[in-house]
Amino acid sequence: MRGATKNMKRFISGAAMLIALTPVAPAVAHHSISMFDNATVLKMHGTVQKCEWTNPHIHLWFLADPEKAGVQPTQWVLEAGSPGSQVRRGWDRHVLNPGDKVTITLNPLKDGRHAGLLQQVFGADGKPLAHKSRSETERPGLE
């Protein structure tokens, strides 16, 4: 009995040490960007409807101006990086506000729905809004 207890203590001590010394990687569950057509970049002019500054991604609702007279504007929903990643690119939660006139570039969804991966935003003056596209930073994955 004494030998079994001693062996059990060694086993438990060894298992505890192994667990303690095992490197812990952060658990990251995320989707890929394969749903976006990264070979296509669309440029649109329009109006910000709203910008949700939430994790895991910022989402921008954008009303694209029609290319032809008499056609209704089209609503697009765009995904950007996380709030933290956007702050590192120079954004804050007040950079895009409802009613702002902007020009955007995006990678559209492959399935044709009016949504995409935000690449760049330009203000009414044509200047970039302190944002670097993913292609300039961390492509090919989202944070």
Tab-separated table of N, CA and C in Angstrom:
chain	number	residue	atom	x	y	z
A	1	MET	N	0.817	-1.191	0.000
A	1	MET	CA	0.000	0.000	0.000
A	1	MET	C	0.862	1.256	0.000
A	2	ARG	N	1.932	1.169	0.793
A	2	ARG	CA	2.819	2.317	0.888
A	2	ARG	C	3.419	2.653	-0.475
A	3	GLY	N	3.830	1.674	-1.255
A	3	GLY	CA	4.409	1.893	-2.578
A	3	GLY	C	3.396	2.477	-3.554
A	4	ALA	N	2.143	2.054	-3.453
A	4	ALA	CA	1.089	2.574	-4.325
A	4	ALA	C	0.820	4.035	-4.023
A	5	THR	N	0.811	4.407	-2.740
A	5	THR	CA	0.582	5.800	-2.354
A	5	THR	C	1.727	6.675	-2.850
A	6	LYS	N	2.953	6.154	-2.712
A	6	LYS	CA	4.122	6.910	-3.162
A	6	LYS	C	4.083	7.105	-4.684
A	7	ASN	N	3.712	6.066	-5.424
A	7	ASN	CA	3.607	6.160	-6.880
A	7	ASN	C	2.504	7.132	-7.298
A	8	MET	N	1.371	7.107	-6.571
A	8	MET	CA	0.265	8.025	-6.874
A	8	MET	C	0.703	9.472	-6.648
A	9	LYS	N	1.421	9.725	-5.557
A	9	LYS	CA	1.901	11.087	-5.280
A	9	LYS	C	2.852	11.551	-6.380
A	10	ARG	N	3.735	10.656	-6.844
A	10	ARG	CA	4.653	11.010	-7.937
A	10	ARG	C	3.879	11.334	-9.212
A	11	PHE	N	2.896	10.494	-9.495
A	11	PHE	CA	2.089	10.706	-10.698
A	11	PHE	C	1.383	12.058	-10.641
A	12	ILE	N	0.744	12.340	-9.516
A	12	ILE	CA	0.020	13.610	-9.367
A	12	ILE	C	0.978	14.782	-9.435
A	13	SER	N	2.132	14.668	-8.778
A	13	SER	CA	3.134	15.750	-8.822
A	13	SER	C	3.642	15.963	-10.242
A	14	GLY	N	3.918	14.858	-10.934
A	14	GLY	CA	4.403	14.966	-12.312
A	14	GLY	C	3.352	15.566	-13.236
A	15	ALA	N	2.097	15.139	-13.096
A	15	ALA	CA	1.016	15.687	-13.925
A	15	ALA	C	0.822	17.170	-13.650
A	16	ALA	N	0.868	17.552	-12.379
A	16	ALA	CA	0.713	18.972	-12.024
A	16	ALA	C	1.845	19.797	-12.615
A	17	MET	N	3.078	19.278	-12.542
A	17	MET	CA	4.221	20.004	-13.093
A	17	MET	C	4.089	20.126	-14.610
A	18	LEU	N	3.671	19.056	-15.265
A	18	LEU	CA	3.493	19.089	-16.720
A	18	LEU	C	2.449	20.125	-17.121
A	19	ILE	N	1.347	20.163	-16.419
A	19	ILE	CA	0.294	21.143	-16.700
A	19	ILE	C	0.812	22.556	-16.456
A	20	ALA	N	1.542	22.755	-15.364
A	20	ALA	CA	2.056	24.091	-15.028
A	20	ALA	C	3.064	24.583	-16.051
A	21	LEU	N	3.835	23.671	-16.623
A	21	LEU	CA	4.877	24.076	-17.571
A	21	LEU	C	4.416	24.101	-19.024
A	22	THR	N	3.215	23.655	-19.272
A	22	THR	CA	2.681	23.664	-20.638
A	22	THR	C	2.350	25.102	-21.032
A	23	PRO	N	2.912	25.589	-22.143
A	23	PRO	CA	2.584	26.954	-22.569
A	23	PRO	C	1.097	27.065	-22.900
A	24	VAL	N	0.537	28.158	-22.498
A	24	VAL	CA	-0.882	28.390	-22.738
A	24	VAL	C	-1.012	29.398	-23.864
A	25	ALA	N	-1.637	28.989	-24.946
A	25	ALA	CA	-1.893	29.892	-26.069
A	25	ALA	C	-3.273	30.497	-25.881
A	26	PRO	N	-3.437	31.767	-26.257
A	26	PRO	CA	-4.764	32.358	-26.124
A	26	PRO	C	-5.770	31.634	-27.008
A	27	ALA	N	-6.935	31.455	-26.465
A	27	ALA	CA	-7.996	30.805	-27.239
A	27	ALA	C	-8.597	31.837	-28.182
A	28	VAL	N	-8.393	31.638	-29.455
A	28	VAL	CA	-8.889	32.587	-30.442
A	28	VAL	C	-9.826	31.845	-31.387
A	29	ALA	N	-11.071	32.193	-31.296
A	29	ALA	CA	-12.056	31.613	-32.211
A	29	ALA	C	-12.486	32.732	-33.145
A	30	HIS	N	-12.217	32.544	-34.415
A	30	HIS	CA	-12.504	33.630	-35.338
A	30	HIS	C	-12.817	33.088	-36.712
A	31	HIS	N	-13.483	33.884	-37.490
A	31	HIS	CA	-13.779	33.473	-38.849
A	31	HIS	C	-12.670	33.947	-39.773
A	32	SER	N	-12.607	33.350	-40.935
A	32	SER	CA	-11.597	33.768	-41.901
A	32	SER	C	-12.167	34.879	-42.769
A	33	ILE	N	-11.320	35.388	-43.632
A	33	ILE	CA	-11.793	36.409	-44.566
A	33	ILE	C	-12.115	35.796	-45.924
A	34	SER	N	-12.227	34.480	-45.968
A	34	SER	CA	-12.479	33.812	-47.247
A	34	SER	C	-13.841	34.161	-47.834
A	35	MET	N	-14.752	34.693	-47.026
A	35	MET	CA	-16.075	35.059	-47.551
A	35	MET	C	-16.025	36.347	-48.373
A	36	PHE	N	-14.924	37.091	-48.256
A	36	PHE	CA	-14.762	38.346	-48.994
A	36	PHE	C	-13.979	38.105	-50.282
A	37	ASP	N	-14.330	38.840	-51.323
A	37	ASP	CA	-13.618	38.762	-52.597
A	37	ASP	C	-12.438	39.723	-52.526
A	38	ASN	N	-11.307	39.211	-52.066
A	38	ASN	CA	-10.133	40.060	-51.865
A	38	ASN	C	-9.486	40.530	-53.162
A	39	ALA	N	-9.877	39.937	-54.278
A	39	ALA	CA	-9.347	40.360	-55.569
A	39	ALA	C	-10.131	41.552	-56.131
A	40	THR	N	-11.272	41.858	-55.525
A	40	THR	CA	-12.120	42.950	-56.003
A	40	THR	C	-12.156	44.063	-54.962
A	41	VAL	N	-11.878	45.268	-55.408
A	41	VAL	CA	-11.976	46.438	-54.528
A	41	VAL	C	-12.998	47.391	-55.143
A	42	LEU	N	-14.058	47.660	-54.396
A	42	LEU	CA	-15.081	48.602	-54.844
A	42	LEU	C	-14.867	49.940	-54.162
A	43	LYS	N	-15.162	51.006	-54.891
A	43	LYS	CA	-15.079	52.354	-54.332
A	43	LYS	C	-16.470	52.968	-54.437
A	44	MET	N	-16.969	53.489	-53.310
A	44	MET	CA	-18.324	54.054	-53.277
A	44	MET	C	-18.348	55.367	-52.518
A	45	HIS	N	-19.253	56.217	-52.943
A	45	HIS	CA	-19.512	57.476	-52.246
A	45	HIS	C	-20.862	57.334	-51.559
A	46	GLY	N	-21.006	57.962	-50.400
A	46	GLY	CA	-22.297	57.879	-49.738
A	46	GLY	C	-22.282	58.470	-48.349
A	47	THR	N	-23.214	57.975	-47.519
A	47	THR	CA	-23.462	58.551	-46.202
A	47	THR	C	-23.403	57.475	-45.133
A	48	VAL	N	-22.727	57.795	-44.038
A	48	VAL	CA	-22.684	56.895	-42.886
A	48	VAL	C	-24.071	56.887	-42.251
A	49	GLN	N	-24.629	55.694	-42.037
A	49	GLN	CA	-25.898	55.583	-41.323
A	49	GLN	C	-25.647	55.367	-39.837
A	50	LYS	N	-24.764	54.425	-39.529
A	50	LYS	CA	-24.348	54.236	-38.142
A	50	LYS	C	-23.051	53.442	-38.116
A	51	CYS	N	-22.365	53.558	-36.991
A	51	CYS	CA	-21.113	52.840	-36.789
A	51	CYS	C	-21.171	52.223	-35.403
A	52	GLU	N	-21.154	50.885	-35.344
A	52	GLU	CA	-21.175	50.188	-34.060
A	52	GLU	C	-19.751	49.839	-33.663
A	53	TRP	N	-19.315	50.436	-32.589
A	53	TRP	CA	-17.962	50.280	-32.080
A	53	TRP	C	-18.002	49.164	-31.035
A	54	THR	N	-18.060	47.916	-31.484
A	54	THR	CA	-18.206	46.778	-30.581
A	54	THR	C	-17.238	45.667	-30.950
A	55	ASN	N	-16.926	44.827	-29.982
A	55	ASN	CA	-16.125	43.639	-30.244
A	55	ASN	C	-17.019	42.542	-30.778
A	56	PRO	N	-16.568	41.674	-31.634
A	56	PRO	CA	-15.178	41.543	-32.044
A	56	PRO	C	-14.804	42.427	-33.229
A	57	HIS	N	-15.796	43.051	-33.901
A	57	HIS	CA	-15.501	43.921	-35.043
A	57	HIS	C	-16.364	45.163	-35.003
A	58	ILE	N	-15.816	46.231	-35.534
A	58	ILE	CA	-16.605	47.433	-35.757
A	58	ILE	C	-17.434	47.190	-37.014
A	59	HIS	N	-18.699	47.594	-36.993
A	59	HIS	CA	-19.558	47.470	-38.174
A	59	HIS	C	-20.055	48.848	-38.580
A	60	LEU	N	-20.000	49.096	-39.871
A	60	LEU	CA	-20.402	50.375	-40.438
A	60	LEU	C	-21.577	50.147	-41.381
A	61	TRP	N	-22.667	50.857	-41.133
A	61	TRP	CA	-23.811	50.855	-42.045
A	61	TRP	C	-23.646	52.077	-42.925
A	62	PHE	N	-23.665	51.849	-44.224
A	62	PHE	CA	-23.309	52.862	-45.214
A	62	PHE	C	-24.370	52.877	-46.308
A	63	LEU	N	-24.856	54.052	-46.658
A	63	LEU	CA	-25.842	54.197	-47.730
A	63	LEU	C	-25.107	54.721	-48.959
A	64	ALA	N	-24.879	53.822	-49.923
A	64	ALA	CA	-24.111	54.165	-51.124
A	64	ALA	C	-24.968	54.968	-52.084
A	65	ASP	N	-24.407	56.073	-52.561
A	65	ASP	CA	-25.100	56.891	-53.554
A	65	ASP	C	-25.302	56.076	-54.836
A	66	PRO	N	-26.466	56.227	-55.475
A	66	PRO	CA	-26.700	55.485	-56.725
A	66	PRO	C	-25.797	56.005	-57.842
A	67	GLU	N	-25.431	55.090	-58.726
A	67	GLU	CA	-24.595	55.479	-59.868
A	67	GLU	C	-25.416	56.108	-60.980
A	68	LYS	N	-26.726	55.850	-60.983
A	68	LYS	CA	-27.617	56.391	-62.017
A	68	LYS	C	-28.737	57.187	-61.366
A	69	ALA	N	-29.185	58.222	-62.040
A	69	ALA	CA	-30.307	59.019	-61.546
A	69	ALA	C	-31.567	58.169	-61.488
A	70	GLY	N	-32.384	58.412	-60.480
A	70	GLY	CA	-33.645	57.710	-60.357
A	70	GLY	C	-33.542	56.358	-59.665
A	71	VAL	N	-32.357	55.959	-59.270
A	71	VAL	CA	-32.159	54.683	-58.582
A	71	VAL	C	-32.002	54.970	-57.089
A	72	GLN	N	-32.577	54.116	-56.268
A	72	GLN	CA	-32.494	54.295	-54.822
A	72	GLN	C	-31.074	54.005	-54.314
A	73	PRO	N	-30.631	54.718	-53.266
A	73	PRO	CA	-29.340	54.391	-52.636
A	73	PRO	C	-29.368	52.952	-52.101
A	74	THR	N	-28.217	52.355	-51.989
A	74	THR	CA	-28.096	50.972	-51.534
A	74	THR	C	-27.397	50.930	-50.183
A	75	GLN	N	-28.000	50.194	-49.238
A	75	GLN	CA	-27.371	50.060	-47.928
A	75	GLN	C	-26.342	48.936	-47.961
A	76	TRP	N	-25.173	49.219	-47.417
A	76	TRP	CA	-24.102	48.242	-47.272
A	76	TRP	C	-23.761	48.131	-45.793
A	77	VAL	N	-23.379	46.929	-45.370
A	77	VAL	CA	-22.868	46.722	-44.010
A	77	VAL	C	-21.424	46.270	-44.158
A	78	LEU	N	-20.534	47.010	-43.525
A	78	LEU	CA	-19.106	46.753	-43.685
A	78	LEU	C	-18.483	46.358	-42.363
A	79	GLU	N	-17.564	45.431	-42.433
A	79	GLU	CA	-16.848	44.967	-41.257
A	79	GLU	C	-15.454	45.562	-41.263
A	80	ALA	N	-15.062	46.074	-40.104
A	80	ALA	CA	-13.692	46.564	-39.914
A	80	ALA	C	-13.060	45.706	-38.824
A	81	GLY	N	-11.873	46.058	-38.411
A	81	GLY	CA	-11.204	45.316	-37.349
A	81	GLY	C	-11.859	45.544	-35.999
A	82	SER	N	-11.236	45.028	-34.983
A	82	SER	CA	-11.730	45.217	-33.623
A	82	SER	C	-11.515	46.672	-33.210
A	83	PRO	N	-12.237	47.140	-32.200
A	83	PRO	CA	-11.984	48.505	-31.727
A	83	PRO	C	-10.509	48.735	-31.385
A	84	GLY	N	-9.882	47.758	-30.743
A	84	GLY	CA	-8.459	47.915	-30.396
A	84	GLY	C	-7.569	48.062	-31.617
A	85	SER	N	-7.824	47.250	-32.647
A	85	SER	CA	-6.996	47.351	-33.852
A	85	SER	C	-7.233	48.672	-34.572
A	86	GLN	N	-8.472	49.155	-34.539
A	86	GLN	CA	-8.769	50.427	-35.201
A	86	GLN	C	-8.151	51.608	-34.442
A	87	VAL	N	-8.098	51.530	-33.134
A	87	VAL	CA	-7.426	52.574	-32.342
A	87	VAL	C	-5.954	52.627	-32.731
A	88	ARG	N	-5.321	51.473	-32.909
A	88	ARG	CA	-3.905	51.442	-33.318
A	88	ARG	C	-3.711	52.045	-34.704
A	89	ARG	N	-4.770	52.112	-35.504
A	89	ARG	CA	-4.706	52.713	-36.836
A	89	ARG	C	-5.103	54.191	-36.820
A	90	GLY	N	-5.400	54.723	-35.639
A	90	GLY	CA	-5.700	56.148	-35.540
A	90	GLY	C	-7.169	56.502	-35.419
A	91	TRP	N	-8.042	55.506	-35.315
A	91	TRP	CA	-9.468	55.781	-35.186
A	91	TRP	C	-9.852	55.937	-33.723
A	92	ASP	N	-10.990	56.566	-33.498
A	92	ASP	CA	-11.674	56.506	-32.211
A	92	ASP	C	-13.156	56.353	-32.510
A	93	ARG	N	-13.972	56.206	-31.482
A	93	ARG	CA	-15.391	55.924	-31.727
A	93	ARG	C	-16.138	57.097	-32.354
A	94	HIS	N	-15.487	58.247	-32.486
A	94	HIS	CA	-16.148	59.420	-33.066
A	94	HIS	C	-15.653	59.755	-34.474
A	95	VAL	N	-14.863	58.873	-35.077
A	95	VAL	CA	-14.313	59.171	-36.401
A	95	VAL	C	-15.387	59.096	-37.492
A	96	LEU	N	-16.399	58.239	-37.308
A	96	LEU	CA	-17.502	58.118	-38.268
A	96	LEU	C	-18.819	58.319	-37.538
A	97	ASN	N	-19.602	59.278	-38.003
A	97	ASN	CA	-20.866	59.603	-37.353
A	97	ASN	C	-22.004	59.586	-38.366
A	98	PRO	N	-23.212	59.257	-37.912
A	98	PRO	CA	-24.356	59.273	-38.836
A	98	PRO	C	-24.452	60.604	-39.569
A	99	GLY	N	-24.663	60.518	-40.885
A	99	GLY	CA	-24.771	61.715	-41.708
A	99	GLY	C	-23.475	62.135	-42.368
A	100	ASP	N	-22.332	61.593	-41.925
A	100	ASP	CA	-21.050	61.942	-42.546
A	100	ASP	C	-21.037	61.485	-43.998
A	101	LYS	N	-20.608	62.373	-44.893
A	101	LYS	CA	-20.428	62.034	-46.305
A	101	LYS	C	-19.001	61.518	-46.462
A	102	VAL	N	-18.869	60.291	-46.963
A	102	VAL	CA	-17.557	59.675	-47.096
A	102	VAL	C	-17.467	58.897	-48.411
A	103	THR	N	-16.252	58.559	-48.749
A	103	THR	CA	-15.968	57.632	-49.832
A	103	THR	C	-15.260	56.454	-49.194
A	104	ILE	N	-15.652	55.242	-49.572
A	104	ILE	CA	-15.041	54.056	-48.990
A	104	ILE	C	-14.521	53.138	-50.074
A	105	THR	N	-13.546	52.326	-49.704
A	105	THR	CA	-13.143	51.199	-50.536
A	105	THR	C	-13.363	49.945	-49.695
A	106	LEU	N	-13.761	48.865	-50.364
A	106	LEU	CA	-14.077	47.638	-49.656
A	106	LEU	C	-13.873	46.434	-50.541
A	107	ASN	N	-13.715	45.281	-49.901
A	107	ASN	CA	-13.762	43.992	-50.582
A	107	ASN	C	-15.161	43.444	-50.357
A	108	PRO	N	-15.937	43.238	-51.423
A	108	PRO	CA	-17.324	42.772	-51.254
A	108	PRO	C	-17.389	41.294	-50.871
A	109	LEU	N	-18.546	40.890	-50.360
A	109	LEU	CA	-18.793	39.468	-50.133
A	109	LEU	C	-18.821	38.752	-51.476
A	110	LYS	N	-18.373	37.515	-51.489
A	110	LYS	CA	-18.384	36.726	-52.725
A	110	LYS	C	-19.792	36.374	-53.175
A	111	ASP	N	-20.743	36.302	-52.234
A	111	ASP	CA	-22.093	35.859	-52.594
A	111	ASP	C	-22.984	36.966	-53.157
A	112	GLY	N	-22.450	38.188	-53.270
A	112	GLY	CA	-23.205	39.261	-53.901
A	112	GLY	C	-24.059	40.109	-52.973
A	113	ARG	N	-24.201	39.701	-51.709
A	113	ARG	CA	-24.957	40.547	-50.776
A	113	ARG	C	-24.214	41.866	-50.575
A	114	HIS	N	-24.928	42.891	-50.191
A	114	HIS	CA	-24.349	44.223	-50.022
A	114	HIS	C	-23.661	44.340	-48.668
A	115	ALA	N	-22.510	43.702	-48.573
A	115	ALA	CA	-21.695	43.734	-47.365
A	115	ALA	C	-20.258	43.507	-47.784
A	116	GLY	N	-19.324	43.876	-46.919
A	116	GLY	CA	-17.940	43.691	-47.291
A	116	GLY	C	-16.974	44.013	-46.181
A	117	LEU	N	-15.716	43.878	-46.509
A	117	LEU	CA	-14.599	44.145	-45.616
A	117	LEU	C	-14.081	45.552	-45.902
A	118	LEU	N	-14.210	46.428	-44.941
A	118	LEU	CA	-13.789	47.817	-45.103
A	118	LEU	C	-12.288	47.898	-45.307
A	119	GLN	N	-11.881	48.641	-46.318
A	119	GLN	CA	-10.465	48.839	-46.586
A	119	GLN	C	-9.994	50.252	-46.259
A	120	GLN	N	-10.715	51.251	-46.717
A	120	GLN	CA	-10.279	52.637	-46.528
A	120	GLN	C	-11.496	53.538	-46.490
A	121	VAL	N	-11.398	54.606	-45.714
A	121	VAL	CA	-12.462	55.611	-45.633
A	121	VAL	C	-11.829	56.969	-45.893
A	122	PHE	N	-12.476	57.751	-46.761
A	122	PHE	CA	-12.025	59.107	-47.074
A	122	PHE	C	-13.128	60.071	-46.680
A	123	GLY	N	-12.752	61.168	-46.051
A	123	GLY	CA	-13.723	62.182	-45.668
A	123	GLY	C	-14.221	62.959	-46.875
A	124	ALA	N	-15.134	63.892	-46.626
A	124	ALA	CA	-15.694	64.717	-47.704
A	124	ALA	C	-14.608	65.514	-48.408
A	125	ASP	N	-13.502	65.788	-47.696
A	125	ASP	CA	-12.382	66.535	-48.281
A	125	ASP	C	-11.459	65.646	-49.115
A	126	GLY	N	-11.759	64.336	-49.172
A	126	GLY	CA	-10.944	63.408	-49.950
A	126	GLY	C	-9.747	62.846	-49.211
A	127	LYS	N	-9.538	63.261	-47.965
A	127	LYS	CA	-8.382	62.782	-47.193
A	127	LYS	C	-8.750	61.513	-46.424
A	128	PRO	N	-7.799	60.568	-46.320
A	128	PRO	CA	-8.069	59.337	-45.563
A	128	PRO	C	-8.350	59.649	-44.094
A	129	LEU	N	-9.271	58.888	-43.520
A	129	LEU	CA	-9.608	59.066	-42.113
A	129	LEU	C	-8.720	58.196	-41.228
A	130	ALA	N	-7.451	58.530	-41.136
A	130	ALA	CA	-6.499	57.890	-40.226
A	130	ALA	C	-6.682	56.386	-40.165
A	131	HIS	N	-6.722	55.748	-41.304
A	131	HIS	CA	-6.976	54.313	-41.346
A	131	HIS	C	-6.095	53.675	-42.396
A	132	LYS	N	-5.419	52.619	-42.017
A	132	LYS	CA	-4.649	51.853	-42.995
A	132	LYS	C	-5.420	50.589	-43.289
A	133	SER	N	-5.481	50.225	-44.526
A	133	SER	CA	-6.222	49.015	-44.890
A	133	SER	C	-5.529	47.778	-44.346
A	134	ARG	N	-6.285	46.695	-44.248
A	134	ARG	CA	-5.722	45.435	-43.787
A	134	ARG	C	-4.591	44.992	-44.709
A	135	SER	N	-4.690	45.298	-45.992
A	135	SER	CA	-3.640	44.858	-46.916
A	135	SER	C	-2.321	45.522	-46.573
A	136	GLU	N	-2.370	46.669	-45.911
A	136	GLU	CA	-1.136	47.336	-45.508
A	136	GLU	C	-0.660	46.880	-44.145
A	137	THR	N	-1.492	46.145	-43.418
A	137	THR	CA	-1.118	45.795	-42.050
A	137	THR	C	-1.058	44.299	-41.816
A	138	GLU	N	-2.202	43.636	-41.614
A	138	GLU	CA	-2.139	42.262	-41.168
A	138	GLU	C	-2.796	41.226	-42.055
A	139	ARG	N	-3.076	41.523	-43.297
A	139	ARG	CA	-3.655	40.535	-44.168
A	139	ARG	C	-2.792	39.282	-44.170
A	140	PRO	N	-3.256	38.105	-44.175
A	140	PRO	CA	-4.560	37.687	-44.642
A	140	PRO	C	-5.529	37.265	-43.527
A	141	GLY	N	-5.498	37.830	-42.368
A	141	GLY	CA	-6.449	37.404	-41.351
A	141	GLY	C	-7.026	38.565	-40.597
A	142	LEU	N	-8.139	38.357	-40.001
A	142	LEU	CA	-8.732	39.375	-39.156
A	142	LEU	C	-8.251	39.174	-37.742
A	143	GLU	N	-8.287	40.221	-36.971
A	143	GLU	CA	-7.873	40.108	-35.581
A	143	GLU	C	-9.019	39.635	-34.751
